[in-house]
mmCIF file of C-alpha atoms and ligand atoms in Angstrom:
data_model
loop_
_atom_site.group_PDB
_atom_site.id
_atom_site.type_symbol
_atom_site.label_atom_id
_atom_site.label_comp_id
_atom_site.label_asym_id
_atom_site.label_seq_id
_atom_site.Cartn_x
_atom_site.Cartn_y
_atom_site.Cartn_z
ATOM 1 C CA MET N 1 0.140 -0.090 0.043
ATOM 2 C CA LYS N 2 1.086 3.319 -1.228
ATOM 3 C CA LEU N 3 0.115 5.823 1.694
ATOM 4 C CA LEU N 4 0.104 9.553 1.436
ATOM 5 C CA ALA N 5 -0.710 10.729 4.706
ATOM 6 C CA ILE N 6 -1.748 14.673 5.438
ATOM 7 C CA SER N 7 -1.650 16.915 8.601
ATOM 8 C CA GLY N 8 -3.931 19.443 8.700
ATOM 9 C CA SER N 9 -1.592 21.647 10.463
ATOM 10 C CA LEU N 10 1.308 23.635 10.178
ATOM 11 C CA ARG N 11 3.161 23.470 13.419
ATOM 12 C CA ARG N 12 6.419 22.360 13.810
ATOM 13 C CA ASP N 13 5.430 20.542 16.494
ATOM 14 C CA SER N 14 2.287 19.063 15.256
ATOM 15 C CA HIS N 15 0.839 15.893 17.085
ATOM 16 C CA ASN N 16 -1.257 15.405 14.012
ATOM 17 C CA THR N 17 2.222 15.312 12.057
ATOM 18 C CA MET N 18 4.227 12.726 15.132
ATOM 19 C CA LEU N 19 0.972 11.241 14.924
ATOM 20 C CA LEU N 20 1.497 10.347 11.160
ATOM 21 C CA GLN N 21 4.792 9.551 11.796
ATOM 22 C CA ALA N 22 3.832 7.244 14.558
ATOM 23 C CA ALA N 23 1.280 5.192 11.555
ATOM 24 C CA GLU N 24 4.786 5.227 9.070
ATOM 25 C CA GLU N 25 6.518 2.986 12.025
ATOM 26 C CA LEU N 26 3.350 0.473 11.969
ATOM 27 C CA LEU N 27 3.189 -0.109 8.164
ATOM 28 C CA GLU N 28 3.633 -3.500 6.706
ATOM 29 C CA PRO N 29 6.552 -4.499 4.823
ATOM 30 C CA GLY N 30 6.511 -3.396 1.322
ATOM 31 C CA ASP N 31 4.048 -0.432 2.496
ATOM 32 C CA ALA N 32 5.260 2.990 2.448
ATOM 33 C CA LEU N 33 3.898 6.695 3.823
ATOM 34 C CA GLU N 34 4.370 9.961 1.776
ATOM 35 C CA LEU N 35 4.621 12.840 4.093
ATOM 36 C CA TRP N 36 2.037 15.625 2.873
ATOM 37 C CA GLN N 37 4.718 19.046 2.968
ATOM 38 C CA GLY N 38 2.580 21.327 0.317
ATOM 39 C CA LEU N 39 -0.710 22.325 3.098
ATOM 40 C CA ARG N 40 1.414 25.977 3.621
ATOM 41 C CA GLU N 41 1.911 26.114 -0.206
ATOM 42 C CA VAL N 42 -1.508 26.150 -1.647
ATOM 43 C CA PRO N 43 -2.749 29.376 -2.109
ATOM 44 C CA PRO N 44 -7.227 30.471 -0.944
ATOM 45 C CA TYR N 45 -9.587 28.478 -3.306
ATOM 46 C CA ASP N 46 -11.334 31.113 -6.294
ATOM 47 C CA GLN N 47 -12.414 29.278 -9.027
ATOM 48 C CA ASP N 48 -11.169 31.342 -11.088
ATOM 49 C CA ASP N 49 -7.801 30.255 -10.947
ATOM 50 C CA ASP N 50 -9.002 26.910 -10.785
ATOM 51 C CA VAL N 51 -8.057 26.315 -14.460
ATOM 52 C CA GLU N 52 -4.911 24.023 -16.237
ATOM 53 C CA PRO N 53 -2.494 24.729 -15.700
ATOM 54 C CA ALA N 54 -2.666 23.495 -11.872
ATOM 55 C CA PRO N 55 -1.188 26.603 -9.486
ATOM 56 C CA ALA N 56 1.791 24.572 -9.200
ATOM 57 C CA ALA N 57 1.323 23.369 -5.303
ATOM 58 C CA VAL N 58 -2.514 22.338 -6.539
ATOM 59 C CA ALA N 59 -1.455 20.391 -9.677
ATOM 60 C CA THR N 60 1.699 18.770 -6.689
ATOM 61 C CA LEU N 61 -0.672 17.721 -4.222
ATOM 62 C CA ARG N 62 -3.913 16.115 -6.580
ATOM 63 C CA ALA N 63 -0.599 14.349 -8.359
ATOM 64 C CA ALA N 64 0.424 13.057 -4.849
ATOM 65 C CA VAL N 65 -3.096 11.991 -3.877
ATOM 66 C CA ALA N 66 -3.655 10.413 -7.280
ATOM 67 C CA ALA N 67 -0.179 8.150 -7.139
ATOM 68 C CA ALA N 68 -1.697 6.978 -3.496
ATOM 69 C CA ASP N 69 -4.071 3.793 -2.887
ATOM 70 C CA ALA N 70 -4.485 5.428 0.094
ATOM 71 C CA VAL N 71 -4.590 8.783 1.962
ATOM 72 C CA LEU N 72 -4.750 8.919 5.936
ATOM 73 C CA ILE N 73 -5.406 12.740 7.072
ATOM 74 C CA ALA N 74 -5.250 13.527 10.616
ATOM 75 C CA THR N 75 -6.529 16.792 11.294
ATOM 76 C CA PRO N 76 -6.456 19.451 14.207
ATOM 77 C CA GLU N 77 -9.447 21.316 16.001
ATOM 78 C CA TYR N 78 -10.469 24.448 15.461
ATOM 79 C CA ASN N 79 -12.964 25.144 17.145
ATOM 80 C CA SER N 80 -15.055 22.064 16.602
ATOM 81 C CA SER N 81 -14.403 21.993 12.711
ATOM 82 C CA VAL N 82 -11.623 21.708 10.199
ATOM 83 C CA PRO N 83 -8.362 23.596 9.866
ATOM 84 C CA GLY N 84 -9.305 25.946 6.816
ATOM 85 C CA ALA N 85 -6.118 25.539 5.676
ATOM 86 C CA LEU N 86 -6.517 21.711 4.829
ATOM 87 C CA LYS N 87 -10.255 22.366 3.758
ATOM 88 C CA ASN N 88 -9.179 24.258 1.587
ATOM 89 C CA ALA N 89 -6.889 22.949 -0.032
ATOM 90 C CA LEU N 90 -9.577 20.256 0.206
ATOM 91 C CA ASP N 91 -11.070 21.937 -2.097
ATOM 92 C CA TRP N 92 -8.879 22.109 -4.774
ATOM 93 C CA ALA N 93 -8.484 18.744 -4.707
ATOM 94 C CA SER N 94 -12.189 18.408 -4.881
ATOM 95 C CA ARG N 95 -12.340 19.977 -8.551
ATOM 96 C CA PRO N 96 -12.925 19.001 -11.251
ATOM 97 C CA VAL N 97 -16.135 17.298 -9.358
ATOM 98 C CA THR N 98 -16.439 14.373 -11.460
ATOM 99 C CA THR N 99 -13.287 13.626 -11.570
ATOM 100 C CA ASN N 100 -11.588 14.543 -8.552
ATOM 101 C CA VAL N 101 -9.045 12.551 -7.734
ATOM 102 C CA PHE N 102 -10.847 11.868 -4.387
ATOM 103 C CA ARG N 103 -13.402 9.795 -6.222
ATOM 104 C CA ASN N 104 -13.588 6.605 -4.705
ATOM 105 C CA LYS N 105 -9.830 7.066 -3.398
ATOM 106 C CA PRO N 106 -9.690 5.129 -0.290
ATOM 107 C CA VAL N 107 -9.150 7.756 3.408
ATOM 108 C CA ALA N 108 -8.891 7.512 6.433
ATOM 109 C CA VAL N 109 -9.202 9.903 8.877
ATOM 110 C CA ILE N 110 -7.799 10.368 12.331
ATOM 111 C CA GLY N 111 -7.100 13.205 14.489
ATOM 112 C CA SER N 112 -5.232 14.627 17.374
ATOM 113 C CA SER N 113 -5.751 17.662 20.773
ATOM 114 C CA ILE N 114 -5.276 19.019 23.279
ATOM 115 C CA GLY N 115 -8.165 18.419 24.782
ATOM 116 C CA MET N 116 -9.872 15.981 26.366
ATOM 117 C CA PHE N 117 -11.839 14.287 22.865
ATOM 118 C CA GLY N 118 -8.897 14.103 20.815
ATOM 119 C CA ALA N 119 -10.527 16.331 17.358
ATOM 120 C CA VAL N 120 -14.187 13.986 17.332
ATOM 121 C CA TRP N 121 -16.076 16.955 16.090
ATOM 122 C CA ALA N 122 -12.883 17.841 13.357
ATOM 123 C CA GLN N 123 -12.933 14.281 12.108
ATOM 124 C CA GLY N 124 -16.637 14.080 11.589
ATOM 125 C CA GLU N 125 -16.305 17.153 9.706
ATOM 126 C CA LEU N 126 -13.971 15.444 8.026
ATOM 127 C CA ARG N 127 -15.497 12.212 6.656
ATOM 128 C CA LYS N 128 -18.442 14.303 5.945
ATOM 129 C CA VAL N 129 -16.552 16.835 3.295
ATOM 130 C CA LEU N 130 -14.367 14.177 1.465
ATOM 131 C CA ALA N 131 -17.905 11.451 1.112
ATOM 132 C CA ALA N 132 -19.436 14.522 -0.758
ATOM 133 C CA MET N 133 -16.838 14.565 -2.990
ATOM 134 C CA GLY N 134 -16.817 11.582 -3.906
ATOM 135 C CA ALA N 135 -13.740 9.501 -1.604
ATOM 136 C CA ARG N 136 -14.243 5.886 -0.104
ATOM 137 C CA VAL N 137 -14.001 6.625 3.875
ATOM 138 C CA ALA N 138 -13.330 3.900 6.003
ATOM 139 C CA GLU N 139 -14.589 3.034 8.992
ATOM 140 C CA VAL N 140 -11.613 3.866 11.296
ATOM 141 C CA GLU N 141 -11.544 6.072 14.194
ATOM 142 C CA VAL N 142 -8.282 7.089 15.840
ATOM 143 C CA ALA N 143 -9.266 10.310 18.498
ATOM 144 C CA VAL N 144 -6.588 11.311 20.614
ATOM 145 C CA GLY N 145 -7.141 13.279 23.298
ATOM 146 C CA ARG N 146 -4.402 15.616 26.722
ATOM 147 C CA ALA N 147 -2.137 15.012 22.691
ATOM 148 C CA GLN N 148 0.851 16.106 25.166
ATOM 149 C CA GLU N 149 0.732 13.346 27.368
ATOM 150 C CA ARG N 150 0.462 10.787 24.602
ATOM 151 C CA PHE N 151 4.377 11.690 22.882
ATOM 152 C CA ASP N 152 7.422 12.662 24.615
ATOM 153 C CA LEU N 153 9.648 15.791 23.621
ATOM 154 C CA ASN N 154 10.881 13.649 20.534
ATOM 155 C CA GLY N 155 7.413 13.669 19.058
ATOM 156 C CA THR N 156 7.670 9.728 20.260
ATOM 157 C CA LEU N 157 3.859 8.211 20.776
ATOM 158 C CA ILE N 158 4.351 6.742 23.877
ATOM 159 C CA ASP N 159 0.803 4.883 24.650
ATOM 160 C CA ASP N 160 0.926 1.462 23.802
ATOM 161 C CA GLU N 161 -3.410 2.394 23.485
ATOM 162 C CA VAL N 162 -2.933 4.399 20.700
ATOM 163 C CA ARG N 163 -0.231 2.139 19.111
ATOM 164 C CA GLU N 164 -2.796 -0.634 18.688
ATOM 165 C CA GLN N 165 -5.771 1.747 17.365
ATOM 166 C CA LEU N 166 -3.705 3.635 14.345
ATOM 167 C CA ARG N 167 -2.750 -0.500 13.936
ATOM 168 C CA ASP N 168 -6.567 -1.293 12.954
ATOM 169 C CA GLY N 169 -7.584 2.182 11.678
ATOM 170 C CA LEU N 170 -4.235 0.695 8.595
ATOM 171 C CA ALA N 171 -5.639 -2.645 8.408
ATOM 172 C CA THR N 172 -9.284 -1.439 8.046
ATOM 173 C CA LEU N 173 -7.868 1.089 5.258
ATOM 174 C CA ALA N 174 -5.608 -0.986 3.300
ATOM 175 C CA ALA N 175 -9.331 -3.506 3.512
ATOM 176 C CA GLU N 176 -10.607 -0.670 1.321
ATOM 177 C CA LEU N 177 -8.037 -1.074 -1.247
ATOM 178 C CA ASP N 178 -9.286 -3.241 -4.950
ATOM 179 C CA PRO N 179 -8.524 -6.596 -3.574
ATOM 180 C CA ALA N 180 -6.244 -6.506 -7.148
ATOM 181 C CA LEU N 181 -4.235 -3.823 -6.100
ATOM 182 C CA VAL N 182 -3.842 -5.626 -2.438
ATOM 183 C CA ALA N 183 -2.092 -8.799 -4.331
ATOM 184 C CA ALA N 184 -0.140 -6.642 -6.517
HETATM 185 C C1 FMN E 1 -7.408 28.267 16.184
HETATM 186 C C2 FMN E 1 -7.329 27.437 17.452
HETATM 187 C C3 FMN E 1 -8.985 27.070 17.991
HETATM 188 C C4 FMN E 1 -8.901 25.713 18.060
HETATM 189 N N1 FMN E 1 -10.209 25.274 18.676
HETATM 190 C C5 FMN E 1 -10.281 23.834 19.311
HETATM 191 C C6 FMN E 1 -11.645 23.137 19.393
HETATM 192 O O1 FMN E 1 -12.532 23.603 18.803
HETATM 193 N N2 FMN E 1 -11.314 22.293 20.192
HETATM 194 C C7 FMN E 1 -10.294 21.691 20.743
HETATM 195 O O2 FMN E 1 -10.234 21.154 21.031
HETATM 196 N N3 FMN E 1 -9.048 21.935 20.128
HETATM 197 C C8 FMN E 1 -9.081 23.190 19.977
HETATM 198 N N4 FMN E 1 -7.551 24.162 19.767
HETATM 199 C C9 FMN E 1 -6.193 22.979 20.492
HETATM 200 C C10 FMN E 1 -6.482 22.445 19.175
HETATM 201 O O3 FMN E 1 -6.141 21.292 19.003
HETATM 202 C C11 FMN E 1 -4.719 21.809 19.639
HETATM 203 O O4 FMN E 1 -3.824 23.191 19.010
HETATM 204 C C12 FMN E 1 -3.753 20.888 19.080
HETATM 205 O O5 FMN E 1 -3.005 20.753 19.970
HETATM 206 C C13 FMN E 1 -3.750 21.267 17.274
HETATM 207 O O6 FMN E 1 -3.589 20.037 16.708
HETATM 208 P P1 FMN E 1 -1.876 20.278 16.559
HETATM 209 O O7 FMN E 1 -0.631 19.344 17.956
HETATM 210 O O8 FMN E 1 -1.497 18.723 15.598
HETATM 211 O O9 FMN E 1 -0.699 21.565 15.827
HETATM 212 C C14 FMN E 1 -7.726 24.848 19.336
HETATM 213 C C15 FMN E 1 -6.381 25.919 18.565
HETATM 214 C C16 FMN E 1 -6.666 27.019 17.808
HETATM 215 C C17 FMN E 1 -5.270 27.772 17.368
#
C-alpha cells in the first residue's frame, strides 16, 4: 500500500503530524507512507484560478493523491471544525467534480487535540467533506485527546493503546483497497 499522509496542522511540533509519523512506524513490510509537505503553499481557493495548468502547489497535491493507493489524514480541531488550510486544500482537490482525485480513493481520518476529545468533531466534519467529494471513507476513528501526554519530547508516541488503535486503523484502510491492488 502506497499511503499519502496529510496533516491538517502547519505547526512545527504538531501532534497530528507526530501521529502520522507514528503510523509510518506501524506499516506492513512493502507499504510506504509519504508525508505531504505542501499545505502551506496552497493558495486560497479561487474559482477563477481553477483552470489548467493549476497552481503548482495544487497540481502537486492532486498528483500526490492520484499516485497514492490510499490517504491518511490527521486533523486538529479548530473551533469545533476542520482547520481552514486543510479544508481549502481539499476544496482545490475536489475539482473537477466528476474526476477529482479523491473520488473512490480510500481515505481514513484520524485526529488529535490537547483537549479531552481528540478532535472528534473536526474528524466528523472532515469525513462529511470527503464523502461529499466521493472519497471512500474508511470506518476508522483514532481520537487522541490530551495529546501532550501521548508523545515524548522527541515527538515519539508513548501510548500503547493509541498505537494499537493506529495499527487497527491502518488495517481497516488497507482492507478498503481493491483486492487486485492488495495482491499486486
Ligand atoms: C484557532 C484554534 C482553535 C481551536 N479550537 C479547538 C477546538 O474547537 N477543540 C479542541 O479540542 N481544540 C481546539 N484547539 C486546540 C487544538 O486542538 C490544539 O492546538 C492542537 O494541539 C492542534 O493540533 P496540532 O498539535 O497538530 O497543531 C484550537 C486551537 C486553535 C489554534
